[in-house]
Amino acid sequence: TMLSFITTDICISKELLQRALSEDIKGTYNMISVDGDTSTNDTLYGLANGASGVSASDEESLKALSAALTSVLGDLAYMLVKDGEGASKVARIHVAGAASDADAERVARTVGHSQLVKTALYGRDANWGRIVAAVGRSGADFNPDDVVVTLCGVELFRKGQPTDLDFDALLEEPLKQRDLPIDIVLGSGSGSYTLLASDLGHEYVNVNADYRS
């Protein structure tokens, strides 16, 4: 369950604050996933008391408010993934070259929700096959020979086959880090999407197996 509260002392109407929040969550809160599940109680509140006397009513002030909201929401979104139940890694899955943004999102979420990918990240395993398999079943439109997969800056897959690199040696240290970038290029267009997702380890099972309502 996620309960988030954003507070400000700016003077702003309910409608304008709602508009700003609705726009700024698109590239922050709506681009994260811990386990692919949701709760009926997941909520983000925006509260403004107007105590500062500073008004946000024109486009310039609204633009400044939006920039501040994006910064705060971006930090909180990252923290939500980092602090996910039992999480030890944050995978930043960036998909580019898709036929559309929607296709890019399909790929990113399929990879980010894959239990096999998530457990591989937890186990520090440079398992390109699990990533490519998730890309393949995403439903996105692409030519498999055009797919390029890169993990922590090391190219794992290109032209329909793994690259001729010593993955284990090259990624031994990078996979120990908290943040793990996964870059996927489809070669089908200009669509792109980025998703932050956590790994899946023993502690996640312990927390949720012992959970009682």
Coordinates of C-alpha atoms in Angstrom, one line a residue:
T1 CA 0.0 0.0 0.0
M2 CA 1.3 3.4 -1.0
L3 CA 0.2 6.6 0.8
S4 CA 1.9 9.8 -0.4
F5 CA 1.4 13.3 0.8
I6 CA 2.8 16.4 -1.0
T7 CA 2.3 19.6 1.0
T8 CA 3.0 23.3 0.1
D9 CA 2.2 26.7 1.5
I10 CA 1.6 28.2 -1.9
C11 CA -1.7 29.8 -2.7
I12 CA -3.3 27.8 -5.5
S13 CA -6.8 26.6 -6.5
K14 CA -7.8 23.0 -6.2
E15 CA -8.2 22.7 -9.9
L16 CA -4.7 24.0 -10.8
L17 CA -3.0 21.9 -8.2
Q18 CA -4.9 18.8 -9.5
R19 CA -3.8 19.7 -13.0
A20 CA -0.2 20.1 -12.0
L21 CA -0.1 16.8 -10.0
S22 CA -1.9 14.9 -12.8
E23 CA 0.7 16.0 -15.3
D24 CA 3.8 15.5 -13.1
I25 CA 3.0 12.0 -12.0
K26 CA 3.2 10.8 -15.6
G27 CA 7.0 10.8 -15.6
T28 CA 7.5 10.0 -12.0
Y29 CA 5.0 7.9 -9.9
N30 CA 3.4 6.3 -13.0
M31 CA 6.8 5.0 -14.2
I32 CA 7.7 2.8 -11.2
S33 CA 7.0 -0.7 -10.1
V34 CA 8.0 -2.9 -7.2
D35 CA 6.2 -6.1 -8.0
G36 CA 3.7 -5.2 -10.6
D37 CA 0.9 -5.3 -8.1
T38 CA -1.3 -2.5 -6.8
S39 CA -3.4 -1.8 -3.8
T40 CA -7.0 -0.4 -3.6
N41 CA -5.5 2.2 -1.2
D42 CA -2.6 3.5 -3.3
T43 CA -3.0 7.3 -3.0
L44 CA -1.1 10.5 -3.7
Y45 CA -2.5 13.6 -2.0
G46 CA -1.5 17.2 -2.9
L47 CA -2.3 19.7 -0.1
A48 CA -1.8 23.5 -0.2
N49 CA -2.7 25.9 2.7
G50 CA -1.8 29.2 1.1
A51 CA 0.0 30.4 4.2
S52 CA 2.9 31.9 2.2
G53 CA 0.6 34.3 0.4
V54 CA 2.5 33.5 -2.8
S55 CA 0.1 32.9 -5.6
A56 CA 0.4 30.3 -8.4
S57 CA -2.1 31.4 -11.0
D58 CA -0.2 32.5 -14.2
E59 CA 1.7 30.2 -16.5
E60 CA 5.1 31.3 -15.3
S61 CA 4.4 30.5 -11.7
L62 CA 2.7 27.2 -12.6
K63 CA 5.7 26.2 -14.6
A64 CA 7.9 26.8 -11.6
L65 CA 5.5 24.8 -9.4
S66 CA 5.6 22.0 -11.9
A67 CA 9.4 21.9 -11.9
A68 CA 9.4 21.7 -8.1
L69 CA 6.7 19.0 -8.1
T70 CA 8.6 16.9 -10.7
S71 CA 11.8 17.1 -8.6
V72 CA 10.0 16.0 -5.4
L73 CA 7.9 13.4 -7.0
G74 CA 10.9 12.0 -8.9
D75 CA 12.9 11.6 -5.6
L76 CA 10.0 10.0 -3.9
A77 CA 9.3 7.6 -6.8
Y78 CA 12.9 6.4 -6.7
M79 CA 12.7 6.0 -2.9
L80 CA 9.5 3.9 -3.2
V81 CA 11.3 1.4 -5.5
K82 CA 14.5 1.5 -3.5
D83 CA 12.6 0.8 -0.3
G84 CA 10.3 -1.8 -1.8
E85 CA 9.7 -4.9 0.4
G86 CA 13.1 -6.7 0.5
A87 CA 14.4 -4.7 -2.5
S88 CA 18.2 -4.5 -2.9
K89 CA 18.4 -3.2 -6.5
V90 CA 16.7 -0.5 -8.6
A91 CA 16.6 -1.4 -12.3
R92 CA 16.3 1.7 -14.5
I93 CA 14.8 0.1 -17.7
H94 CA 15.0 2.4 -20.6
V95 CA 13.5 1.3 -23.9
A96 CA 14.2 3.2 -27.1
G97 CA 13.6 2.7 -30.8
A98 CA 10.1 1.4 -30.3
A99 CA 7.4 1.8 -32.9
S100 CA 5.5 3.9 -30.3
D101 CA 5.8 5.0 -26.7
A102 CA 3.1 2.5 -25.9
D103 CA 5.2 -0.3 -27.3
A104 CA 8.2 0.9 -25.4
E105 CA 6.1 0.9 -22.2
R106 CA 4.9 -2.7 -22.9
V107 CA 8.5 -3.8 -23.2
A108 CA 9.7 -2.0 -20.1
R109 CA 6.9 -3.3 -17.9
T110 CA 7.2 -6.8 -19.2
V111 CA 10.9 -6.8 -18.3
G112 CA 10.4 -5.0 -15.0
H113 CA 7.6 -7.4 -13.9
S114 CA 9.4 -10.6 -15.0
Q115 CA 10.2 -12.6 -11.9
L116 CA 13.0 -14.3 -13.7
V117 CA 14.6 -11.0 -14.6
K118 CA 14.1 -9.6 -11.1
T119 CA 15.6 -12.7 -9.4
A120 CA 18.5 -12.6 -11.8
L121 CA 19.2 -9.0 -10.8
Y122 CA 19.0 -10.0 -7.1
G123 CA 21.5 -12.9 -7.8
R124 CA 23.8 -10.6 -9.7
D125 CA 23.4 -12.7 -12.8
A126 CA 24.0 -11.1 -16.2
N127 CA 21.2 -13.3 -17.7
W128 CA 20.6 -11.7 -21.1
G129 CA 18.2 -14.6 -22.0
R130 CA 15.7 -13.7 -19.4
I131 CA 15.6 -10.0 -20.5
V132 CA 15.3 -10.9 -24.2
A133 CA 12.6 -13.5 -23.5
A134 CA 10.6 -10.8 -21.7
V135 CA 11.1 -8.4 -24.6
G136 CA 9.9 -11.1 -27.0
R137 CA 6.6 -11.8 -25.1
S138 CA 5.8 -8.1 -24.5
G139 CA 3.5 -7.9 -27.5
A140 CA 5.5 -5.0 -28.9
D141 CA 6.1 -4.8 -32.7
F142 CA 9.7 -5.1 -33.6
N143 CA 12.3 -7.2 -35.6
P144 CA 14.2 -9.5 -33.2
D145 CA 17.4 -9.0 -35.3
D146 CA 17.3 -5.3 -34.5
V147 CA 17.2 -5.7 -30.7
V148 CA 20.1 -4.5 -28.6
V149 CA 20.3 -5.2 -24.8
T150 CA 22.8 -3.5 -22.6
L151 CA 23.2 -4.0 -18.8
C152 CA 25.3 -1.6 -16.7
G153 CA 27.0 -0.3 -19.9
V154 CA 27.9 -3.8 -21.1
E155 CA 26.3 -4.9 -24.4
L156 CA 24.8 -8.3 -23.9
F157 CA 22.7 -9.0 -27.0
R158 CA 22.8 -7.8 -30.6
K159 CA 21.7 -9.1 -34.1
G160 CA 19.8 -12.0 -32.6
Q161 CA 22.5 -13.4 -30.4
P162 CA 24.6 -12.7 -27.3
T163 CA 27.8 -10.7 -27.9
D164 CA 31.2 -12.3 -27.6
L165 CA 32.0 -10.9 -24.2
D166 CA 32.9 -12.3 -20.7
F167 CA 29.7 -11.1 -19.1
D168 CA 30.5 -12.5 -15.6
A169 CA 33.9 -10.8 -15.4
L170 CA 32.8 -7.4 -16.8
L171 CA 29.6 -7.2 -14.7
E172 CA 30.9 -8.7 -11.4
E173 CA 31.4 -5.3 -9.8
P174 CA 28.7 -3.3 -11.5
L175 CA 26.0 -5.8 -10.5
K176 CA 26.9 -5.2 -6.8
Q177 CA 25.7 -1.6 -7.1
R178 CA 22.2 -0.5 -6.0
D179 CA 21.3 1.1 -9.4
L180 CA 21.3 -1.1 -12.4
P181 CA 20.6 0.5 -15.9
I182 CA 19.1 -1.8 -18.5
D183 CA 19.0 -0.3 -21.9
I184 CA 16.9 -1.9 -24.7
V185 CA 16.9 -0.7 -28.3
L186 CA 14.2 -2.1 -30.6
G187 CA 15.1 -0.4 -33.9
S188 CA 11.5 0.1 -34.9
G189 CA 10.9 3.8 -34.5
S190 CA 11.2 6.7 -32.1
G191 CA 9.1 5.5 -29.2
S192 CA 10.7 5.4 -25.8
Y193 CA 9.8 4.7 -22.1
T194 CA 11.7 4.4 -18.8
L195 CA 10.6 2.3 -15.8
L196 CA 12.1 2.0 -12.4
A197 CA 11.7 -1.5 -11.0
S198 CA 13.0 -3.4 -8.0
D199 CA 14.6 -6.8 -7.8
L200 CA 13.0 -9.8 -6.1
G201 CA 14.8 -11.7 -3.3
H202 CA 14.3 -13.8 -0.2
E203 CA 13.2 -10.9 2.0
Y204 CA 10.3 -10.1 -0.3
V205 CA 8.9 -13.6 0.3
N206 CA 9.5 -13.4 4.0
V207 CA 7.7 -10.1 4.4
N208 CA 4.7 -11.1 2.3
A209 CA 4.4 -14.6 3.6
D210 CA 4.3 -13.4 7.2
Y211 CA 1.8 -10.6 6.4
R212 CA -1.6 -10.6 8.1
S213 CA -4.4 -8.1 7.4

